[in-house]
Amino acid sequence: MRPPSSSPPTTPRVSATFDQYVLSEIRRAAATGIYDIRGAGAKRRLPHFDDLLFLGASISRYPLEGYREKCGTDVVLGDRFARKPLELKIPITIAGMSFGSLSAPAKEALGRGASAMGTSTTTGDGGMTLEERLSSATLVYQVLPSRYGMNPDDLRKADAIEVVVGQGAKPGGGGMLLGQKITERVAAMRSLPIGIDQRSACRHPDWTGPDDLQIKIEELRELTDWQKPIYVKVGASRPYYDTALSVKAGADVVVLDGMQGGTAATQEVFIENVGIPTLAAIRPAVRALQELGMHRKVQLIVSGGIRNGADVAKALALGADAVSIGTAALVAIGDNDPALEEEYQALGSRAGAYDDWHEGNDPAGITTQNPELFRRLDPIKAGRRLANFLAVLTLEAQTIARACGKSHVHNLEPEDLVALTIEAAAMAGVPLAGTDWIPGPGRV
Amino acid sequence: MPVVDLALASVRDLNAALHALGPDTNETHWQVVNPRGLHAIAVGIDVPVTVEIDGHAGYYCAGMNKHACVIINGNAGVGVAENIMSGVVRVKGDASQAAGATGCGGLLVIEGNASARCGISMKGVDIIVKGNVGHMSAFMAQAGTLTVLGDVGDALGDSIYEARLYVRGSVKSLGADCIEKPLEDTHKDQLYSKLEAAGIAGEVDVAEFRRYGSARRLYNFHIDNVAAY
Ligand SMILES: Cc1cc2nc3c(=O)[nH]c(=O)nc-3n(C[C@H](O)[C@H](O)[C@H](O)COP(=O)(O)O)c2cc1C
């Protein structure tokens, strides 16, 4: 019923449940009949590293001098079984992103930036390109279910091997690369016809379960004469068991990717609703390592939503040996740059929101195979930007570690942290700020 | 001729010795005895030598083979000749699951039967099975040929790309997007040359085979195909 004109007007109210985005998705689905596919990670608000704080030094803890006193950042990865473990200068690596999803200059830029800072980069679902091998001092080679472009020569050229079981953005899902990006070069590397929508497998073709994985790892070690560290990458869903089973299968390193982790192309419904947040995944994984007496022996690399040095420090304090970055590295080399606002708008998006990475029209020249677009990306300049960004992440993590009195970033520990919310306290296993309360059972 | 007794030496010793060979080695014929189902025997060879394994091999025997000829005088476990690049792998007995998985080139001959997922994700290898193969064979097969003289289990060629499948016996069922296609003279010629390479060209008549391949209906996302995705 319409109120009498004399009464105060009611403000139009948008539903919290049916917000504008939800409504637009219903309309889009109704119009097209197909789910939404996009790149990037979960966009919803999730318990994250922002919900943790460091306590810093106090009367009972001594800090270290901010600029002068040594605070180590080096990390050794893969010294459990490999003859040639990786020795990285910083505990921040570049995550696996395929050539195909990324342009060749983007891959080269990642290699240049990582190499300048003494850290590693990683291939992806599409094999190894010459550009990335030449530009990466330390390159990790992914063995994925699709096995696109896999061959023993590239395995031997790699510095480490990563068996990918899952990704945080889509635990249980395979890859996707839509036809626009299957150019001649990409198609040839993947032994596929040009221009098809490629769906890569979600299960490995020749092993199932932890006992098989152990034998697969043994084969990879035999192939490479026990030289290279072997990582196992899992999407965060059952991190306690996946970590324990990876250790049992003989991994040197476990890579744990939370649900905020980026992807090149996945169904939106998958990205936002499958898997658990990075924050919730770390402690169970560390607990598994500790119970097996393997913490710091089998290294843990954590990824999914790492954006700054505080995130790095927090992941390390919770027990990780290193972190890995995808999205932040892409932003550092120019993804979603506001300088390209007009072009993003022409694509129906905005700088900061652009995630149609699967369509191959990226004006920044990063998530594209279109030569006109990827020629815009100068791999040398972009590599420099990534190196700068990695340097800042490192300095920030050191700043926090020194404030907590640590002479190495690995000396950060859960006791240095408190949580701002009950959820974060329960997930990270640290007390709610101002209390000694850690909610929930099953704590270490 | 070097003889490696796996009751005395380890698989590591064997593989290290094979990896140490140069392309013009004189030690071109190796014999492996007492394999006892051990895993990863003769993986990653990169030279044109012959390795004969007298007995049963475990998982991933001759994995990623290049140039070599590996003969298994027995049965082979999971993933025999997985990701083979070139050369020949011949199994005199039966092979377990995922034989020739993701193989990129070369030839895999299985004289007995092969279990499920034979030729899964194959990318250019030629596989010939004289007996039967199990379900989900040639799943997502991208390139190469799978030839089966016997019968085939369920869901042959599910989500197949451009691989060619030749079957002489019965097919229990075809997987998504896999259809029968006419066997024309060019296919008969191709099939004959594959059989010839496997040394069995005279044993069967190529006209008795049926050819299967991709309907290419799932190559691009289309709402009308949603039930198949
Ligand atoms: C463009 C893009 C491509 C990716 N491709 C792969 C891939 O091929 N294999 C893989 O294991 N993970 C892939 N990932 C996931 C990353 O390796 C990593 O897990 C993730 O990006 C980490 O989270 P972050 O993006 O929040 O840093 C990709 C991510 C992006 C953004």
XYZ file of C-alpha atoms and ligand atoms in Angstrom:
704
model
C 0.000 0.000 0.000
C 1.297 3.442 -0.860
C 1.853 5.570 2.236
C 0.038 8.898 2.366
C 2.134 11.563 0.666
C 2.680 13.369 3.953
C 4.668 10.492 5.593
C 8.516 10.312 5.244
C 9.729 8.384 2.142
C 11.163 4.857 2.466
C 14.711 4.507 1.139
C 14.823 1.847 -1.633
C 16.485 -1.130 -0.005
C 18.803 -3.551 -1.781
C 18.859 -7.030 -0.298
C 22.057 -8.228 1.357
C 21.228 -11.685 0.058
C 20.160 -10.611 -3.418
C 22.719 -7.870 -3.964
C 23.375 -6.200 -7.334
C 26.050 -8.704 -8.285
C 23.829 -11.678 -7.439
C 20.982 -10.190 -9.440
C 23.226 -9.576 -12.446
C 24.429 -13.180 -12.298
C 20.864 -14.499 -12.278
C 20.090 -12.371 -15.324
C 23.279 -13.413 -17.100
C 22.573 -17.097 -16.439
C 18.996 -16.716 -17.622
C 20.127 -15.028 -20.819
C 23.011 -17.350 -21.739
C 22.303 -20.738 -20.158
C 25.964 -21.257 -19.268
C 27.990 -20.724 -16.121
C 30.400 -17.844 -15.734
C 34.066 -18.564 -16.332
C 36.715 -16.144 -15.134
C 40.278 -15.797 -13.917
C 41.698 -14.682 -10.525
C 40.845 -16.135 -7.105
C 37.916 -15.996 -4.688
C 36.634 -12.422 -4.465
C 34.319 -12.762 -1.506
C 35.495 -11.578 1.914
C 37.181 -14.453 3.755
C 39.090 -14.803 7.020
C 42.604 -13.887 5.959
C 46.004 -12.672 7.111
C 44.470 -9.211 7.663
C 42.747 -10.741 10.673
C 46.090 -11.393 12.376
C 48.459 -8.955 14.103
C 52.016 -9.287 15.337
C 52.680 -8.503 18.968
C 56.142 -7.018 18.470
C 58.760 -6.765 21.178
C 58.004 -5.641 24.708
C 59.738 -5.720 28.097
C 60.107 -9.489 27.867
C 61.190 -9.604 24.172
C 64.077 -7.753 22.552
C 63.668 -6.301 19.096
C 66.444 -6.110 16.528
C 67.647 -2.843 15.053
C 65.508 -2.094 12.003
C 68.137 -1.499 9.305
C 71.427 -2.794 10.585
C 71.029 -6.022 12.440
C 70.999 -9.103 10.311
C 67.694 -10.766 9.602
C 68.160 -13.752 7.317
C 65.699 -14.585 4.541
C 67.366 -17.503 2.761
C 65.660 -20.858 2.434
C 66.709 -24.326 1.294
C 63.992 -26.318 -0.454
C 64.122 -30.028 -1.073
C 66.994 -31.363 1.004
C 65.068 -34.439 2.141
C 65.996 -36.654 -0.827
C 67.246 -34.472 -3.681
C 70.945 -34.283 -4.419
C 70.578 -30.696 -5.583
C 68.175 -28.860 -3.297
C 67.247 -25.298 -4.205
C 68.926 -22.526 -2.274
C 66.828 -19.385 -2.566
C 67.775 -15.969 -1.237
C 64.234 -15.052 -0.299
C 61.320 -17.211 0.874
C 58.990 -15.880 -1.812
C 58.667 -17.850 -5.049
C 56.676 -17.306 -8.232
C 53.795 -19.789 -8.578
C 53.097 -21.971 -11.599
C 51.258 -20.116 -14.335
C 51.097 -21.685 -17.744
C 52.397 -20.382 -21.000
C 49.097 -20.289 -22.788
C 47.268 -18.607 -19.971
C 50.110 -16.059 -19.883
C 51.935 -14.559 -22.836
C 55.567 -15.398 -23.582
C 56.768 -11.894 -22.550
C 54.866 -12.240 -19.257
C 56.565 -15.586 -18.562
C 59.899 -14.044 -19.405
C 59.237 -11.085 -17.095
C 58.424 -13.444 -14.222
C 61.689 -15.280 -14.831
C 63.706 -12.083 -14.952
C 62.165 -10.630 -11.799
C 62.520 -13.842 -9.800
C 66.096 -14.414 -10.966
C 67.142 -10.882 -10.045
C 65.992 -11.557 -6.492
C 67.508 -15.030 -6.215
C 64.262 -16.941 -6.192
C 62.477 -19.456 -8.392
C 59.688 -19.366 -10.895
C 57.466 -22.205 -12.091
C 56.139 -23.497 -15.427
C 52.450 -24.449 -15.686
C 49.826 -26.395 -17.565
C 51.367 -26.109 -21.012
C 54.979 -27.117 -20.753
C 58.250 -25.221 -20.598
C 59.055 -22.400 -22.991
C 62.566 -21.534 -24.011
C 61.987 -17.923 -22.953
C 61.182 -18.890 -19.395
C 64.010 -21.418 -19.117
C 66.518 -18.861 -20.368
C 65.221 -16.065 -18.167
C 64.785 -18.138 -14.992
C 67.896 -18.966 -12.998
C 65.842 -21.446 -10.987
C 62.841 -23.026 -12.652
C 60.367 -25.488 -11.164
C 58.681 -27.764 -13.719
C 55.087 -28.766 -13.170
C 53.852 -32.289 -13.844
C 50.103 -31.868 -14.248
C 47.267 -34.252 -15.080
C 47.187 -32.999 -18.691
C 50.947 -33.567 -19.183
C 50.828 -31.017 -22.003
C 54.236 -30.602 -23.554
C 55.849 -32.897 -21.015
C 59.062 -34.584 -22.029
C 62.108 -36.007 -20.290
C 64.447 -33.333 -21.666
C 62.520 -30.499 -20.047
C 62.214 -32.475 -16.819
C 65.987 -32.740 -16.775
C 66.419 -29.068 -17.641
C 64.317 -28.073 -14.634
C 65.751 -27.352 -11.203
C 62.857 -28.961 -9.366
C 59.696 -30.877 -10.243
C 56.234 -30.089 -8.906
C 53.538 -32.763 -9.138
C 50.297 -30.802 -9.222
C 47.409 -32.566 -7.518
C 45.260 -29.498 -7.135
C 44.997 -25.743 -7.026
C 43.388 -23.624 -4.302
C 41.042 -21.908 -6.736
C 39.651 -25.268 -7.847
C 40.559 -28.314 -5.757
C 39.154 -31.192 -7.783
C 38.989 -29.273 -11.036
C 41.010 -29.461 -14.223
C 42.323 -26.593 -16.279
C 40.604 -24.642 -18.972
C 41.964 -22.646 -21.833
C 39.450 -21.256 -24.241
C 39.846 -21.289 -27.988
C 40.855 -17.649 -28.340
C 44.120 -18.463 -26.592
C 44.877 -21.742 -28.396
C 47.072 -20.126 -31.017
C 49.364 -22.088 -33.290
C 52.242 -22.036 -30.807
C 50.091 -22.939 -27.804
C 48.320 -25.690 -29.769
C 51.605 -27.193 -30.934
C 53.002 -27.284 -27.393
C 49.870 -29.055 -26.172
C 49.369 -31.371 -29.227
C 45.877 -29.966 -29.727
C 43.942 -28.486 -32.648
C 44.117 -24.686 -32.948
C 41.166 -22.701 -31.623
C 39.359 -25.352 -29.588
C 38.177 -24.823 -26.016
C 40.609 -26.988 -24.181
C 39.630 -28.710 -20.952
C 42.547 -30.313 -19.202
C 42.162 -33.385 -17.062
C 41.477 -33.164 -13.333
C 42.935 -36.610 -12.548
C 46.431 -37.781 -13.312
C 46.318 -40.341 -16.113
C 48.684 -42.896 -14.622
C 48.258 -42.819 -10.859
C 45.456 -42.705 -8.306
C 45.868 -42.303 -4.573
C 48.862 -41.971 -2.255
C 50.403 -45.392 -2.878
C 50.551 -44.803 -6.619
C 51.837 -41.275 -6.049
C 54.758 -42.705 -4.132
C 55.668 -44.865 -7.121
C 55.175 -41.942 -9.527
C 57.577 -39.848 -7.471
C 60.044 -42.716 -7.481
C 59.828 -42.826 -11.279
C 60.448 -39.072 -11.551
C 63.455 -39.412 -9.262
C 64.829 -42.279 -11.322
C 64.326 -40.261 -14.505
C 66.282 -37.347 -13.119
C 68.830 -39.465 -11.225
C 67.635 -38.286 -7.797
C 68.998 -34.789 -8.460
C 65.902 -32.622 -8.339
C 63.654 -31.759 -5.430
C 60.136 -33.072 -5.941
C 57.247 -30.927 -4.735
C 53.629 -31.956 -4.397
C 51.096 -29.145 -4.845
C 47.644 -29.450 -3.329
C 44.641 -27.158 -3.225
C 43.578 -26.492 0.352
C 40.680 -28.722 1.254
C 41.961 -31.444 3.617
C 45.426 -30.006 4.317
C 46.225 -32.212 7.303
C 45.737 -35.433 5.360
C 47.083 -34.148 2.053
C 50.265 -32.979 3.732
C 50.705 -36.236 5.629
C 50.071 -38.269 2.476
C 52.487 -36.145 0.441
C 55.176 -36.769 3.034
C 54.391 -40.459 2.989
C 54.587 -40.485 -0.813
C 58.109 -39.102 -0.586
C 57.714 -35.402 -1.381
C 60.602 -33.080 -0.611
C 58.321 -30.050 -0.500
C 54.571 -29.571 -0.069
C 52.916 -26.622 -1.815
C 49.607 -25.668 -0.229
C 47.351 -23.292 -2.157
C 44.360 -21.716 -0.396
C 41.036 -20.821 -1.999
C 42.004 -17.193 -2.615
C 44.678 -18.465 -4.983
C 44.389 -17.239 -8.537
C 43.493 -19.262 -11.607
C 43.688 -18.524 -15.311
C 40.138 -19.694 -16.007
C 37.645 -21.570 -13.856
C 33.920 -21.513 -13.235
C 33.039 -18.696 -10.819
C 30.907 -21.097 -8.756
C 33.965 -23.331 -8.292
C 36.333 -20.504 -7.342
C 33.989 -19.099 -4.714
C 32.597 -22.292 -3.177
C 35.201 -25.054 -3.183
C 38.202 -25.285 -0.889
C 39.162 -23.533 2.316
C 40.877 -20.189 2.963
C 44.650 -20.040 3.106
C 44.507 -18.944 6.729
C 42.586 -22.067 7.728
C 44.899 -24.427 5.867
C 48.330 -23.644 7.259
C 48.124 -24.902 10.826
C 46.682 -28.338 9.955
C 49.441 -28.794 7.369
C 52.118 -27.759 9.853
C 50.591 -30.038 12.490
C 50.826 -32.972 10.076
C 54.494 -32.183 9.460
C 55.226 -31.820 13.163
C 53.502 -35.068 14.067
C 55.590 -36.864 11.478
C 58.762 -35.187 12.734
C 59.085 -33.549 9.320
C 58.537 -29.856 10.007
C 61.455 -27.955 8.393
C 62.624 -31.259 6.829
C 59.891 -31.392 4.248
C 59.397 -27.730 3.434
C 55.956 -26.138 3.239
C 55.245 -23.457 0.631
C 51.999 -21.579 1.150
C 50.126 -19.605 -1.489
C 46.742 -18.029 -2.063
C 46.226 -14.317 -1.512
C 49.753 -13.253 -0.523
C 49.953 -9.502 -1.228
C 52.573 -7.877 0.977
C 55.384 -8.507 3.424
C 52.985 -8.793 6.349
C 51.229 -11.691 4.624
C 54.613 -13.301 4.008
C 55.625 -12.870 7.656
C 52.308 -14.221 8.906
C 52.470 -17.323 6.701
C 56.009 -17.984 7.913
C 55.045 -17.383 11.548
C 52.299 -19.986 11.206
C 54.942 -22.495 10.104
C 55.469 -22.149 6.351
C 59.039 -22.265 5.025
C 58.250 -20.091 2.025
C 55.339 -18.547 0.169
C 54.414 -18.386 -3.469
C 52.686 -15.600 -5.378
C 50.658 -15.540 -8.580
C 48.146 -12.700 -8.735
C 50.375 -10.185 -6.929
C 53.206 -10.939 -9.365
C 50.879 -10.303 -12.312
C 49.772 -6.997 -10.794
C 53.416 -6.072 -10.244
C 54.170 -6.573 -13.937
C 51.152 -4.508 -14.989
C 47.897 -6.453 -14.677
C 44.794 -4.348 -13.892
C 46.754 -1.097 -14.171
C 44.502 2.001 -13.805
C 46.416 3.552 -16.721
C 44.427 1.128 -18.918
C 41.065 2.091 -17.427
C 39.484 3.026 -20.753
C 40.438 -0.253 -22.347
C 39.135 -2.263 -19.396
C 35.859 -0.363 -19.646
C 35.638 -1.169 -23.322
C 35.820 -4.843 -22.262
C 32.943 -4.310 -19.828
C 35.170 -4.241 -16.756
C 37.270 -1.845 -14.693
C 40.885 -1.614 -13.642
C 41.060 -3.604 -10.420
C 38.132 -5.826 -11.372
C 39.278 -7.207 -14.713
C 39.238 -11.000 -14.505
C 38.231 -12.195 -17.973
C 41.723 -13.574 -18.356
C 40.430 -16.573 -20.306
C 39.231 -14.365 -23.160
C 42.713 -13.407 -24.226
C 42.021 -9.672 -24.688
C 44.174 -8.405 -21.804
C 45.193 -4.819 -22.667
C 48.209 -5.203 -20.354
C 49.569 -7.962 -22.636
C 49.809 -10.497 -19.822
C 46.916 -12.963 -20.077
C 46.797 -12.987 -23.860
C 48.232 -14.730 -26.894
C 47.416 -11.858 -29.229
C 50.737 -10.506 -30.570
C 49.413 -6.957 -30.816
C 48.612 -7.029 -27.133
C 51.536 -9.019 -25.770
C 54.039 -6.851 -27.626
C 52.967 -4.060 -25.296
C 54.639 -5.838 -22.382
C 58.351 -5.152 -22.167
C 59.735 -8.195 -20.318
C 62.809 -6.310 -19.131
C 60.908 -3.419 -17.579
C 58.195 -5.716 -16.255
C 60.847 -8.002 -14.778
C 62.370 -5.004 -13.014
C 58.996 -4.123 -11.497
C 58.600 -7.665 -10.223
C 62.099 -7.597 -8.718
C 61.258 -4.328 -6.954
C 58.050 -5.795 -5.632
C 59.811 -8.922 -4.346
C 62.418 -6.695 -2.674
C 59.682 -4.785 -0.872
C 57.933 -7.974 0.260
C 61.244 -9.138 1.683
C 62.036 -5.847 3.420
C 58.571 -5.724 4.930
C 58.783 -9.276 6.233
C 62.227 -8.503 7.704
C 60.897 -5.327 9.331
C 58.251 -7.328 11.130
C 60.645 -10.132 12.044
C 63.125 -7.673 13.563
C 60.348 -5.979 15.509
C 59.597 -9.402 16.966
C 63.281 -9.885 17.800
C 64.059 -12.491 15.116
C 67.392 -12.792 13.346
C 65.821 -14.905 10.596
C 62.320 -14.719 9.157
C 61.966 -18.422 9.892
C 62.216 -17.695 13.593
C 58.796 -16.051 13.521
C 56.332 -18.283 15.351
C 52.640 -18.493 16.208
C 53.421 -16.998 19.634
C 54.195 -13.726 17.834
C 50.613 -13.501 16.565
C 47.162 -12.648 17.822
C 43.849 -12.614 15.980
C 41.310 -9.845 15.500
C 38.336 -12.148 15.076
C 37.192 -15.355 16.700
C 37.162 -17.042 13.295
C 40.760 -16.127 12.588
C 41.782 -17.140 16.107
C 40.225 -20.566 15.604
C 41.659 -21.056 12.126
C 45.165 -19.817 12.822
C 45.301 -21.305 16.313
C 46.425 -18.058 17.922
C 44.690 -16.177 20.754
C 42.071 -13.543 20.174
C 43.843 -10.202 20.736
C 43.810 -9.142 24.376
C 42.857 -12.613 25.600
C 44.557 -15.952 26.018
C 41.644 -17.656 24.298
C 42.212 -19.887 21.308
C 38.804 -21.149 20.264
C 38.169 -24.668 19.152
C 39.432 -28.152 19.879
C 42.210 -30.003 18.125
C 44.910 -27.393 18.722
C 48.581 -28.273 18.683
C 76.216 -58.029 -23.541
C 75.715 -56.424 -20.094
C 73.442 -58.458 -17.828
C 71.923 -56.718 -14.812
C 70.520 -58.993 -12.127
C 67.952 -57.030 -10.126
C 68.207 -59.567 -7.331
C 71.723 -58.226 -6.795
C 71.760 -54.709 -8.251
C 69.143 -52.014 -7.596
C 66.858 -50.322 -10.114
C 68.904 -47.193 -9.378
C 72.101 -48.963 -10.458
C 70.432 -50.142 -13.668
C 68.953 -46.768 -14.585
C 72.148 -44.918 -13.719
C 74.084 -47.241 -16.029
C 71.556 -46.769 -18.840
C 71.549 -42.980 -18.392
C 75.336 -42.908 -18.537
C 75.389 -44.362 -22.070
C 76.351 -42.080 -24.934
C 74.583 -42.210 -28.310
C 77.416 -44.197 -29.919
C 77.851 -46.731 -27.129
C 78.983 -50.223 -28.045
C 76.905 -51.727 -25.277
C 73.768 -51.825 -27.373
C 72.069 -54.906 -25.974
C 71.210 -55.161 -22.290
C 69.568 -57.972 -20.428
C 67.766 -57.476 -17.126
C 67.014 -60.548 -15.053
C 64.971 -61.017 -11.896
C 62.866 -57.852 -12.382
C 60.362 -59.242 -9.832
C 57.751 -56.574 -10.511
C 60.044 -53.751 -9.462
C 58.950 -50.243 -10.413
C 60.548 -47.705 -12.756
C 62.764 -50.227 -14.546
C 64.558 -48.715 -17.559
C 62.881 -45.315 -17.336
C 64.227 -42.303 -19.175
C 66.560 -44.031 -21.618
C 67.796 -41.610 -24.271
C 69.955 -43.786 -26.561
C 69.281 -46.395 -29.263
C 69.959 -49.535 -27.244
C 67.912 -52.691 -26.733
C 66.954 -53.669 -23.194
C 65.381 -57.064 -22.646
C 63.663 -57.646 -19.335
C 63.220 -61.304 -18.498
C 60.216 -61.446 -16.212
C 57.458 -59.176 -14.927
C 57.941 -55.444 -14.518
C 56.132 -53.142 -12.063
C 54.831 -49.612 -12.623
C 56.150 -47.243 -15.294
C 58.548 -49.629 -16.968
C 60.311 -47.840 -19.864
C 58.623 -44.559 -18.891
C 59.450 -41.583 -21.150
C 61.531 -43.791 -23.397
C 63.500 -42.134 -26.202
C 65.233 -44.058 -29.000
C 65.561 -47.360 -27.105
C 63.860 -50.679 -27.772
C 62.637 -52.174 -24.501
C 61.250 -55.708 -24.534
C 59.447 -57.111 -21.524
C 59.378 -60.889 -21.596
C 56.551 -60.962 -19.092
C 53.726 -58.738 -17.870
C 53.954 -55.002 -17.228
C 52.435 -52.999 -14.384
C 50.625 -49.658 -14.458
C 51.762 -47.023 -16.939
C 54.145 -49.079 -19.064
C 55.901 -46.728 -21.526
C 54.097 -43.738 -20.048
C 54.893 -40.545 -21.969
C 57.055 -42.497 -24.450
C 58.747 -40.082 -26.877
C 60.257 -42.455 -29.464
C 61.660 -45.967 -29.843
C 59.746 -49.181 -29.233
C 58.404 -50.835 -26.110
C 57.111 -54.369 -26.499
C 55.266 -56.274 -23.773
C 55.136 -60.000 -24.467
C 52.528 -60.619 -21.787
C 49.666 -58.467 -20.475
C 49.812 -54.836 -19.411
C 48.032 -53.191 -16.501
C 46.177 -49.861 -16.539
C 47.241 -46.702 -18.350
C 49.582 -48.424 -20.782
C 51.219 -45.823 -23.002
C 49.562 -42.973 -21.070
C 50.317 -39.522 -22.538
C 52.781 -41.091 -25.002
C 54.091 -38.518 -27.472
C 55.723 -40.719 -30.089
C 57.280 -44.109 -30.744
C 55.550 -47.474 -30.680
C 54.096 -49.563 -27.866
C 53.163 -53.156 -28.675
C 51.284 -55.255 -26.152
C 51.083 -58.861 -27.272
C 48.608 -59.849 -24.565
C 45.749 -57.752 -23.156
C 45.852 -54.251 -21.741
C 43.725 -53.166 -18.823
C 41.705 -49.955 -18.366
C 42.758 -46.543 -19.682
C 45.087 -47.862 -22.330
C 46.370 -44.850 -24.272
C 44.844 -42.315 -21.899
C 45.750 -38.747 -22.931
C 47.985 -40.101 -25.706
C 49.726 -37.375 -27.679
C 51.209 -39.045 -30.738
C 52.292 -42.566 -29.767
C 51.194 -45.599 -31.779
C 49.833 -48.347 -29.536
C 49.000 -51.820 -30.775
C 47.319 -54.353 -28.523
C 46.962 -57.890 -29.845
C 44.448 -58.884 -27.174
C 41.656 -56.865 -25.524
C 41.688 -53.508 -23.752
C 39.690 -52.340 -20.728
C 37.337 -49.435 -20.105
C 38.098 -45.749 -20.654
C 40.791 -46.519 -23.157
C 41.971 -43.542 -25.235
C 40.309 -41.174 -22.734
C 41.066 -37.602 -23.887
C 43.367 -39.071 -26.528
C 44.925 -36.166 -28.395
C 46.995 -37.659 -31.199
C 48.477 -40.950 -32.409
C 46.796 -44.302 -32.999
C 45.417 -47.029 -30.770
C 44.908 -50.318 -32.570
C 43.191 -53.204 -30.829
C 42.991 -56.640 -32.433
C 40.627 -57.946 -29.767
C 37.665 -56.394 -27.932
C 37.310 -53.067 -26.145
C 35.549 -52.250 -22.849
C 33.236 -49.373 -21.948
C 33.582 -45.706 -22.876
C 36.184 -46.012 -25.614
C 37.639 -42.653 -26.610
C 35.739 -40.544 -24.097
C 36.383 -36.827 -24.763
C 38.749 -37.788 -27.557
C 40.577 -35.156 -29.594
C 42.428 -36.113 -32.797
C 43.740 -39.615 -32.036
C 42.651 -42.451 -34.358
C 41.296 -45.683 -32.929
C 41.198 -48.954 -34.909
C 39.361 -51.905 -33.405
C 38.968 -55.397 -34.898
C 36.732 -56.897 -32.226
C 33.703 -55.548 -30.397
C 33.364 -52.235 -28.572
C 31.257 -52.394 -25.423
C 30.414 -48.692 -25.591
C 31.760 -45.414 -26.897
C 32.548 -42.485 -24.594
C 31.361 -38.898 -24.958
C 32.058 -37.389 -28.380
C 33.582 -40.590 -29.793
C 31.956 -41.940 -32.970
C 32.569 -44.560 -35.600
C 34.004 -43.166 -38.819
C 34.391 -44.763 -42.234
C 37.520 -46.839 -42.787
C 38.839 -45.539 -46.067
C 41.841 -46.642 -48.069
C 44.115 -44.046 -46.519
C 43.172 -45.423 -43.095
C 43.772 -48.984 -44.230
C 47.191 -47.919 -45.465
C 47.956 -46.187 -42.202
C 46.775 -49.185 -40.216
C 48.811 -51.558 -42.356
C 51.963 -49.539 -41.835
C 51.416 -49.499 -38.072
C 50.880 -53.260 -38.001
C 53.947 -53.658 -40.159
C 56.015 -51.607 -37.704
C 54.789 -53.904 -34.947
C 55.778 -56.933 -37.012
C 52.264 -58.373 -37.291
C 51.099 -57.044 -40.667
C 50.438 -60.448 -42.131
C 48.443 -61.740 -39.163
C 45.207 -59.832 -39.718
C 43.244 -58.255 -42.549
C 43.042 -54.480 -42.190
C 39.564 -54.516 -43.728
C 38.268 -56.257 -40.593
C 38.847 -53.142 -38.468
C 36.487 -50.324 -37.611
C 37.690 -46.792 -37.114
C 36.655 -44.451 -34.299
C 37.470 -40.811 -33.655
C 36.180 -37.500 -32.423
C 32.806 -36.123 -33.441
C 34.367 -32.755 -32.498
C 31.103 -31.678 -30.928
C 32.747 -30.794 -27.617
C 35.583 -28.758 -29.091
C 33.912 -25.488 -28.244
C 31.617 -24.826 -25.321
C 28.048 -24.841 -26.480
C 24.971 -24.813 -24.322
C 23.287 -27.513 -26.366
C 26.088 -29.895 -25.406
C 25.889 -29.138 -21.722
C 24.751 -32.646 -20.815
C 27.993 -34.013 -22.220
C 30.304 -31.694 -20.279
C 47.023 -16.782 -14.716
C 47.217 -17.913 -13.771
C 47.571 -19.154 -14.278
C 47.771 -20.236 -13.422
N 48.156 -21.439 -13.948
C 48.440 -22.460 -13.099
C 48.976 -23.668 -13.583
O 49.196 -23.843 -14.778
N 49.273 -24.650 -12.700
C 49.071 -24.474 -11.339
O 49.367 -25.371 -10.564
N 48.561 -23.342 -10.857
C 48.261 -22.324 -11.694
N 47.817 -21.141 -11.172
C 47.726 -20.983 -9.705
C 49.032 -20.469 -9.130
O 50.060 -21.411 -9.311
C 48.941 -20.203 -7.625
O 48.501 -21.367 -6.973
C 48.047 -19.043 -7.255
O 48.098 -18.038 -8.221
C 48.466 -18.493 -5.906
O 47.565 -17.567 -5.408
P 47.664 -15.988 -5.661
O 47.280 -15.786 -7.082
O 46.647 -15.404 -4.739
O 49.044 -15.528 -5.361
C 47.593 -20.061 -12.021
C 47.241 -18.796 -11.518
C 47.059 -17.740 -12.357
C 46.706 -16.406 -11.762
